[in-house]
Coordinates of C-alpha atoms and ligand atoms in Angstrom, one line a residue:
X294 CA 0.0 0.0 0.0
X295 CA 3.2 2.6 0.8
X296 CA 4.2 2.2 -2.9
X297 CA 0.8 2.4 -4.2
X298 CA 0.3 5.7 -1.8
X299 CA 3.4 7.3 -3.2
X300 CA 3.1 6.3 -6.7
X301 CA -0.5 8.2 -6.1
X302 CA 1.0 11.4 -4.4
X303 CA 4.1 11.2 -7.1
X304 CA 1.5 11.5 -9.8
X305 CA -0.4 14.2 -8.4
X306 CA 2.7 16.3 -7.9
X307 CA 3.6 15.3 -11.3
X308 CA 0.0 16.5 -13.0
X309 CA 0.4 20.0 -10.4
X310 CA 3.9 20.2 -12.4
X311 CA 2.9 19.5 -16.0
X312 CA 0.3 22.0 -15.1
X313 CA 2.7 25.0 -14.4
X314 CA 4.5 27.3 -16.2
X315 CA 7.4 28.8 -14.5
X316 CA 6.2 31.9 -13.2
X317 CA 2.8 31.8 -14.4
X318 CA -0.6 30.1 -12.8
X319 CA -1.2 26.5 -13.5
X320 CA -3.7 26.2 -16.7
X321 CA -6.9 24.7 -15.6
X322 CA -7.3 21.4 -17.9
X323 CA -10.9 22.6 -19.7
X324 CA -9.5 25.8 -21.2
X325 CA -8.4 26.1 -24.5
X326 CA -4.3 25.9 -24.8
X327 CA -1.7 26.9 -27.3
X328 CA 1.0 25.1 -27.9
X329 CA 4.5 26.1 -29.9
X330 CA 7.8 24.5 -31.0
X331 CA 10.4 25.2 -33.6
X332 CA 8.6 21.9 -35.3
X333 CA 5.1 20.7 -35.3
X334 CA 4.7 17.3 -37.5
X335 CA 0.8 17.4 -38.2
X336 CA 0.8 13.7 -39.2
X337 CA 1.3 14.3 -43.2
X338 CA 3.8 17.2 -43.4
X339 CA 6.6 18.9 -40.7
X340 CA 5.9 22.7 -40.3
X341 CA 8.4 25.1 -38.7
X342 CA 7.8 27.6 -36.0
X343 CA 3.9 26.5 -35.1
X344 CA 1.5 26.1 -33.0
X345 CA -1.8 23.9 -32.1
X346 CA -4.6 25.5 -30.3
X347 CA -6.0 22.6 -28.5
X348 CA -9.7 23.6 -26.8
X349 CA -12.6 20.7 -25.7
X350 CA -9.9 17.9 -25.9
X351 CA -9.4 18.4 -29.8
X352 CA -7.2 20.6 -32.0
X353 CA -9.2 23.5 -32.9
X354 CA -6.3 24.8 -35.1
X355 CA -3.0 24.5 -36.5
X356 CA -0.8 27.5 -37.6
X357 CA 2.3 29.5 -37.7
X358 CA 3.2 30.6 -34.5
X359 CA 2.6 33.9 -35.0
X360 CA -0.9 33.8 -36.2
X361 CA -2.1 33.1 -32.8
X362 CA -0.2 37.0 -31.6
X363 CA -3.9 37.7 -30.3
X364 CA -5.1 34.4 -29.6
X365 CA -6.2 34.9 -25.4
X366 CA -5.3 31.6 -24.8
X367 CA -2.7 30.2 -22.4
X368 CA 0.7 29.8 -24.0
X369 CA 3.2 26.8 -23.7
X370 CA 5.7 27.5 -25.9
X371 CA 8.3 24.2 -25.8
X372 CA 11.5 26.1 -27.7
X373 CA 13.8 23.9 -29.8
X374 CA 11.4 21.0 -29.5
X375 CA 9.5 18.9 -31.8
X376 CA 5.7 18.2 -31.1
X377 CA 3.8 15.5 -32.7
X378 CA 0.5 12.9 -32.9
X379 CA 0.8 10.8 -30.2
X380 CA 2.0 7.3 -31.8
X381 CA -0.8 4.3 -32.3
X382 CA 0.5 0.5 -31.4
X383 CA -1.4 -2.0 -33.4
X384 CA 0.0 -4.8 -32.3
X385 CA 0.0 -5.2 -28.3
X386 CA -1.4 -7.6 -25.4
X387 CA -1.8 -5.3 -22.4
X388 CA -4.8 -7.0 -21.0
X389 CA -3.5 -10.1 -21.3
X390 CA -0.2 -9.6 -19.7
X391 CA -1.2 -7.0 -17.1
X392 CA 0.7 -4.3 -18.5
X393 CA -0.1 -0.7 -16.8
X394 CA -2.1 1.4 -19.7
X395 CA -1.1 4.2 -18.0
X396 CA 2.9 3.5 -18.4
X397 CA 2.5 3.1 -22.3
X398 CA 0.9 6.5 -22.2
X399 CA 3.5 8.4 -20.1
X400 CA 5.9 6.8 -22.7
X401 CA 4.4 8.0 -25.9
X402 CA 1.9 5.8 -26.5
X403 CA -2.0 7.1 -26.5
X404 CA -3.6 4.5 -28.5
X405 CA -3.2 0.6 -28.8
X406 CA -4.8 -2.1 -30.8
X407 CA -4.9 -4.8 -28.7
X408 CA -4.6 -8.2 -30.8
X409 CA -5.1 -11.5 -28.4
X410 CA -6.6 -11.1 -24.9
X411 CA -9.9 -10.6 -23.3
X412 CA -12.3 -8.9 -25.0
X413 CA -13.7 -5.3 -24.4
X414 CA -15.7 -2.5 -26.2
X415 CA -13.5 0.3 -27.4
X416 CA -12.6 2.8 -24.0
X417 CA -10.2 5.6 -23.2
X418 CA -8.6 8.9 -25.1
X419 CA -9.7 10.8 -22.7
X420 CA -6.9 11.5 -20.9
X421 CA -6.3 7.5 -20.3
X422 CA -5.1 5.3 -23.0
X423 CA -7.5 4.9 -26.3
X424 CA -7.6 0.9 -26.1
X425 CA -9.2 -1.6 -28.6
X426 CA -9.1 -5.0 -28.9
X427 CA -9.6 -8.1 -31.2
X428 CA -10.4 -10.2 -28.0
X429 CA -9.1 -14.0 -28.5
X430 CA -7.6 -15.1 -31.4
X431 CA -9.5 -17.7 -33.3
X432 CA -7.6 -20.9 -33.9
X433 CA -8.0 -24.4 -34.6
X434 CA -8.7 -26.8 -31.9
X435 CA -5.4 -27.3 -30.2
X436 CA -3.8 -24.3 -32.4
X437 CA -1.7 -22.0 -31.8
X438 CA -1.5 -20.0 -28.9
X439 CA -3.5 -22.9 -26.6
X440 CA 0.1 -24.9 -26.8
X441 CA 2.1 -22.5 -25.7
X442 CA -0.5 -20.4 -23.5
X443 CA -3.5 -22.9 -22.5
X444 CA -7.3 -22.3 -23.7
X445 CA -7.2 -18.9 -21.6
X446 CA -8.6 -15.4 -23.1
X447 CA -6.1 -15.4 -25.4
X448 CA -7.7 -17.9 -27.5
X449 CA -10.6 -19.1 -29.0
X450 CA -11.0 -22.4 -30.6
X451 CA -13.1 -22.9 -33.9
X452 CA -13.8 -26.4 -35.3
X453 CA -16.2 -25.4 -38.3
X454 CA -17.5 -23.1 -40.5
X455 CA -20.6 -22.9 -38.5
X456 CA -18.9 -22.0 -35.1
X457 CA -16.4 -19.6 -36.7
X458 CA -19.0 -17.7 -37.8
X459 CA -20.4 -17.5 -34.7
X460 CA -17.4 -17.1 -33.1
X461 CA -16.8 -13.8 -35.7
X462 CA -20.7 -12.3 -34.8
X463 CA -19.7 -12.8 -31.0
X464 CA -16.4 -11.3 -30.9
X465 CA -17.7 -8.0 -33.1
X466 CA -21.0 -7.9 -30.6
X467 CA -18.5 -7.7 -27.4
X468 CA -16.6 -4.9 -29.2
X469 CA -14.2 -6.6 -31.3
X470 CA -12.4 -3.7 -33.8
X471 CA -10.8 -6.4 -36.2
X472 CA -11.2 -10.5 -36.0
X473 CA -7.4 -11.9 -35.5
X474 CA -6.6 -15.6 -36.7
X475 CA -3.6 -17.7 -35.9
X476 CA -2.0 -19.4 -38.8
X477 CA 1.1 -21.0 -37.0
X478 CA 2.2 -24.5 -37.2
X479 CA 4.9 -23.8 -35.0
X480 CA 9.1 -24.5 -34.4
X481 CA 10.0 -21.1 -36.8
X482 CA 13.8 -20.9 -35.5
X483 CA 14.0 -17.6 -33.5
X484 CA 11.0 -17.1 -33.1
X485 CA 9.0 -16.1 -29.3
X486 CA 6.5 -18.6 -29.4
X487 CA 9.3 -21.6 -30.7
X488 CA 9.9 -24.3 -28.5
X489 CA 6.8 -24.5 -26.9
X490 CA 7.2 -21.6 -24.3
X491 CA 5.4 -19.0 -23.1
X492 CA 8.5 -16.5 -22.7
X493 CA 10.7 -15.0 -25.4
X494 CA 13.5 -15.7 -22.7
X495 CA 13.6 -19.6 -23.1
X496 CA 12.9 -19.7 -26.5
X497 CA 16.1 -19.9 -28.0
X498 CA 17.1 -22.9 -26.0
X499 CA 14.9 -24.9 -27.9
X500 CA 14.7 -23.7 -31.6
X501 CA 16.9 -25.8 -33.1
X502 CA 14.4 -28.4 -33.2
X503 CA 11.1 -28.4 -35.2
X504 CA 9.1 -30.7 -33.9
X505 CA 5.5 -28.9 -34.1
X506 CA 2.6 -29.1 -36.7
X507 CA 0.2 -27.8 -34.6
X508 CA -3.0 -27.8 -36.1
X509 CA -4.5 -24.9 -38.5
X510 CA -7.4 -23.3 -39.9
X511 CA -9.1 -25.2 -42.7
X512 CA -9.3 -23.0 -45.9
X513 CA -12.9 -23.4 -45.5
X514 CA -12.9 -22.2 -41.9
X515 CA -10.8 -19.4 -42.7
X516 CA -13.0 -18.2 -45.4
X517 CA -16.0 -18.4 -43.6
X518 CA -14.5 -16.5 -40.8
X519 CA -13.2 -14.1 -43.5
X520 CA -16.7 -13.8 -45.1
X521 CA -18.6 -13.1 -41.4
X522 CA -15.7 -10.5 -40.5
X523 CA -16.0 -8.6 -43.8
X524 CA -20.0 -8.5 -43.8
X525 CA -19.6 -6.8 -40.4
X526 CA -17.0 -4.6 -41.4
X527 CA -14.1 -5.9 -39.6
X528 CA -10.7 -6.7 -41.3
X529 CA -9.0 -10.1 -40.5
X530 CA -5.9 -10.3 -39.5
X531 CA -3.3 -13.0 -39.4
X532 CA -0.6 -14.3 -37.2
X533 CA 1.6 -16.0 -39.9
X534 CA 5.4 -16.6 -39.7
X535 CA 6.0 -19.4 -42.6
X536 CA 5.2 -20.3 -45.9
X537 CA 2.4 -22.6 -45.1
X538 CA 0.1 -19.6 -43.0
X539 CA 1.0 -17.1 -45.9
X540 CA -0.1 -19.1 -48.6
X541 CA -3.7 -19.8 -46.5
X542 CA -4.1 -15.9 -45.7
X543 CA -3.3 -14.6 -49.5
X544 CA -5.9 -17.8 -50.5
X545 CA -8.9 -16.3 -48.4
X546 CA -7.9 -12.6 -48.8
X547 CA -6.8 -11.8 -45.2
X548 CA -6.4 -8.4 -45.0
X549 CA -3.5 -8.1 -42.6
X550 CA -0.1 -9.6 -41.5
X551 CA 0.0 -9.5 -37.7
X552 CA 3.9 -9.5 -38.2
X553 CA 6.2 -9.4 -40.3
X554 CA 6.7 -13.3 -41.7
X555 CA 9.5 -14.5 -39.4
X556 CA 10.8 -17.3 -42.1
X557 CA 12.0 -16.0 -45.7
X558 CA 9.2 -16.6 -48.0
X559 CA 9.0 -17.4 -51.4
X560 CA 9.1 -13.9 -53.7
X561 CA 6.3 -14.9 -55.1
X562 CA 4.0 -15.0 -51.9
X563 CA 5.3 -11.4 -51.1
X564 CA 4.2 -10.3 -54.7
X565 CA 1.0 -11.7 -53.6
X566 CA 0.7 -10.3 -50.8
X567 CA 1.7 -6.8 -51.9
X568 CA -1.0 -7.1 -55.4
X569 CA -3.6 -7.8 -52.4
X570 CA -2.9 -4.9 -50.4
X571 CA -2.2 -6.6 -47.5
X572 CA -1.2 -4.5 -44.7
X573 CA 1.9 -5.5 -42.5
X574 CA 2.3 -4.8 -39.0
X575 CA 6.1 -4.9 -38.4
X576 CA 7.2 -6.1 -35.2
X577 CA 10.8 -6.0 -36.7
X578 CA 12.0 -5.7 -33.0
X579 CA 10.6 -8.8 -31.1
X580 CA 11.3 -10.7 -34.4
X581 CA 15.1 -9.9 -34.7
X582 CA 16.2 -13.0 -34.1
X583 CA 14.2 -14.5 -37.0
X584 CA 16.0 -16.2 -40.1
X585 CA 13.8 -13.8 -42.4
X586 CA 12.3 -11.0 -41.3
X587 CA 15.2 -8.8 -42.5
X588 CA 14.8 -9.8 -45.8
X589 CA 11.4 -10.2 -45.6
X590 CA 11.0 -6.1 -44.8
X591 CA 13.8 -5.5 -47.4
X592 CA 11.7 -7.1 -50.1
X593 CA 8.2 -5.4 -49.0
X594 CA 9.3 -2.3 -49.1
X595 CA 11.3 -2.7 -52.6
X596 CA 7.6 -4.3 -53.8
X597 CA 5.9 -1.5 -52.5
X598 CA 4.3 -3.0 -49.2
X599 CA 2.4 -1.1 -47.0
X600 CA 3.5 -1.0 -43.4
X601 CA 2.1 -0.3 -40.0
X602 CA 3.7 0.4 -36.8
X603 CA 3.4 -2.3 -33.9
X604 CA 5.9 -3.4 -31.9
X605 CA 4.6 -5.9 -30.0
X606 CA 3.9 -4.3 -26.0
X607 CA 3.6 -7.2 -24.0
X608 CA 6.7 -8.9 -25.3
X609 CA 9.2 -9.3 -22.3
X610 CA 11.8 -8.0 -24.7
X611 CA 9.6 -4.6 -25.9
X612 CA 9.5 -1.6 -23.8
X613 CA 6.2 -0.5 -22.7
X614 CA 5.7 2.6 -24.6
X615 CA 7.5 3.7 -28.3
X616 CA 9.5 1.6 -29.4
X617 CA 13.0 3.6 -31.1
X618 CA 14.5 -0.1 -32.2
X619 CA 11.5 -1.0 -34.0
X620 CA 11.3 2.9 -35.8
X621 CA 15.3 2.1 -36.4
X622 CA 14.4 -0.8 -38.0
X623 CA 11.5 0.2 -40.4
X624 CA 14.0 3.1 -41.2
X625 CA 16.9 0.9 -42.1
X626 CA 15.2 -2.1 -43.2
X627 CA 12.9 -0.6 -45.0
X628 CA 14.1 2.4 -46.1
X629 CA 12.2 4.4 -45.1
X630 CA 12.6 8.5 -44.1
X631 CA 12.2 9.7 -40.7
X632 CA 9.8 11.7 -41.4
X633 CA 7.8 8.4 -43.2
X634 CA 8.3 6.3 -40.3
X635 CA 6.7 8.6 -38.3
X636 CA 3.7 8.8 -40.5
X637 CA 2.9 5.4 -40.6
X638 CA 2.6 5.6 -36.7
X639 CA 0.7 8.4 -36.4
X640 CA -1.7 9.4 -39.4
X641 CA -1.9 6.0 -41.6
X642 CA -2.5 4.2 -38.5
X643 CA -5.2 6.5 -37.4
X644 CA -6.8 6.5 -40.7
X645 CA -6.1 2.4 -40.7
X646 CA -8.3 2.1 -37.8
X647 CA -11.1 4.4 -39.3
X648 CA -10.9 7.0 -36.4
X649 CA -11.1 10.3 -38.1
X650 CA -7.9 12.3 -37.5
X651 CA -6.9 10.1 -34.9
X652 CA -3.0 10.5 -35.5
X653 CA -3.1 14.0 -36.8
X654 CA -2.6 17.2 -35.6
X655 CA -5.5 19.0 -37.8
X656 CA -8.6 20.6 -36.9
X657 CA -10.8 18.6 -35.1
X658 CA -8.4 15.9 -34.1
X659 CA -8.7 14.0 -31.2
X660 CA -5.7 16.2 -29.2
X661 CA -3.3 12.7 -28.6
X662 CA 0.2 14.3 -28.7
X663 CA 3.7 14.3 -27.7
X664 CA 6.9 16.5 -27.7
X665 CA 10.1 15.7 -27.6
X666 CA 13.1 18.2 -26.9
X667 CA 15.3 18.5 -30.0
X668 CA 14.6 17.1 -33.4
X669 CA 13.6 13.4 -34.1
X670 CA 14.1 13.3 -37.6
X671 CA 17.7 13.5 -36.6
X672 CA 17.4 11.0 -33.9
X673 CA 14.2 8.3 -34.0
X674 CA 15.6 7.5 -30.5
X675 CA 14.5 10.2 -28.9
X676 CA 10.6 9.3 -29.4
X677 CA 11.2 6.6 -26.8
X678 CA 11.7 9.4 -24.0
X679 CA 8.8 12.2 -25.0
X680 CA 9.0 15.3 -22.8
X681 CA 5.6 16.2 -22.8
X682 CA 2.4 13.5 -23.8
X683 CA -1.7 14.6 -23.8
X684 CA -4.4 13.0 -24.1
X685 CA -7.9 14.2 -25.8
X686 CA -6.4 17.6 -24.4
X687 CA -5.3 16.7 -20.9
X688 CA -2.0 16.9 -20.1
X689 CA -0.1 13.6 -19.1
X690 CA 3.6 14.5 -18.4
X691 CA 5.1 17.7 -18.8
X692 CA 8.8 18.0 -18.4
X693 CA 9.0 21.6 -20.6
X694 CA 10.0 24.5 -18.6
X695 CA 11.7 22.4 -15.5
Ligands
ZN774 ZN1 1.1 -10.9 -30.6

């Protein structure tokens, strides 16, 4: 109870702190707010020298600095800083693992896409962490994750068309935002889940051998869960890691990669897969130990892939908040700019998930954003440790001005 008390009392010093400018009054948290910095990245383009006015928890405008000279609002003006959408993880399991919400916001994070754990309606942005969920991943019986993690809320077995669909109507009607499958006949070398354990940690001990097939999805299964997802308007993701799950998810048009294919597949599924504009989560990071996912990202992104940001939170080897490996990676891997890295974070995942603006810093955004002292595009690293992070206009941290 004496931590809990003082982690209580540290955050409400913390929120009287974030709340003051040196030598001013504290802002009262339902007033409108202006907030400047050498560089404002709106979620398409960077602009110099503005400022967002922020008023009923959304940005009311975006501008240069100065055309806010007789704005009455309260200023915070963060200097030789860099201020930004507040990034979006799709590919997280909070719930399941018990990971504080409220740590992956002070670090960056103010919306995640929860994929495999219990099942919730949308909640959050509001000065708390925007969460969503897929609920339990549908699987065979005895699939992939019940091996490795038991029949617990991470999973839901499906043994026909019949229950699948059922499965898909019940899932969307407890608040599922997309339907996630598991296409994993297990023993990928490098791989978390290889070996048969529940933890990254001991998984290397055993990946020399392959001795899984665990069961999978029947195409007809599959399809049918594909069919009941899409007449609900709910994408279908996939786990996949191999050849064997690719080829079943480009058959039955699943809309998204989960992760980045941890096996080098054939060119000819990634032309597939790029033709069907299948979306790929990246999870370059918790997958680095994987034969082919650097190749696998190479080849993408020469095709032309479209990529999404998710690092997998939950992962004992992820931190719980941005991840400045996995942005490393995408830039390096992938080739990608700075600047485009970013992006696919912020606005294409905001869009992605069919929030308007979420991820943006225009008019009428939800106002989710972080700063950072100094210049990210110079140094992704420095997303990992944000200096400042709100939430639907409320201020989280605030290290500017101390
Ligand atoms: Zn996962």
């Amino acid at each position: 109870m004496k931590s809990q008390f003082s982690f209580n009392r540290c955050l409400q010093l913390l929120s009287v702190l974030a709340l003051t400018l040196p030598g001013s009054a504290a802002f009262a948290q339902d007033q409108p707010l202006l907030i400047s910095a050498a560089r404002v990245f709106d979620g398409y383009t960077l602009r110099t020298d503005a400022a967002v006015l922020i008023s009923e928890g959304k940005v009311a405008r975006i501008d240069g600095r100065e055309a806010f000279n007789d704005s009455g609002a309260p200023r915070l003006d963060l200097g030789d800083a860099t201020l930004l959408p507040g990034f979006i993880e799709l590919h997280a399991h909070l719930s399941y693992q018990h990971v504080p919400a409220d740590t992956v916001l002070r670090h960056g994070v103010t919306t995640v896409r929860d994929v495999g754990g219990p099942l919730h309606q949308p909640y959050g942005g509001d000065g708390s962490l925007r969460l969503m969920t897929s609920g339990p991943i549908l699987t065979a019986p005895a699939g992939y994750p019940i091996p490795n993690l038991g029949e617990t809320d991470i999973a839901m077995p499906v043994a026909d068309a019949q229950q699948a669909r059922q499965a898909v109507r019940k899932l969307v009607a407890g608040g599922a935002v997309v339907i996630k499958v598991a296409l994993e006949p297990g023993g990928e070398a490098g791989a978390p889940w290889s070996g048969g354990h529940a933890h990254a940690q001991h998984a290397h001990s055993k990946m020399h051998d392959k001795p899984h097939s665990w069961p999978m999805l029947s195409p007809v299964v599959l399809a049918a869960i594909v069919d009941e997802a899409h007449q609900l308007g709910r994408r279908v993701a996939a786990h996949l890691a191999e050849s064997k799950g690719a080829q079943l998810a480009l058959d039955v048009g699943i809309d998204e990669w989960a992760h980045t294919p941890c096996e080098t597949l054939p060119d000819a599924q990634l032309h597939r897969a790029v033709a069907q504009q299948v979306r790929i989560v990246s999870t370059i990071d918790t997958l680095s130990k994987c034969s082919g996912v650097s190749s696998n990202v190479r080849r993408l992104a020469e095709l032309g892939a479209e990529f999404l940001y998710g690092a997998e939170i939950a992962h004992p080897d992820i931190p719980w908040g941005i991840d400045g490996q996995e942005l490393l990676y995408l830039q390096h891997l992938a080739g990608m700019t700075p600047l485009d890295v970013i992006r696919i974070a912020t606005s294409n995942a905001g869009q992605y998930l069919n929030i308007p603006l979420l991820g943006t810093l225009l008019p009428g955004a939800p106002a989710d954003m972080i700063a950072v002292k100094g210049d990210p595009m110079q140094k992704l690293k420095l997303l990992e440790y944000p200096d400042l992070v709100m939430s639907g206009g409320k201020l989280i941290i605030n290290y500017f001005g101390s």
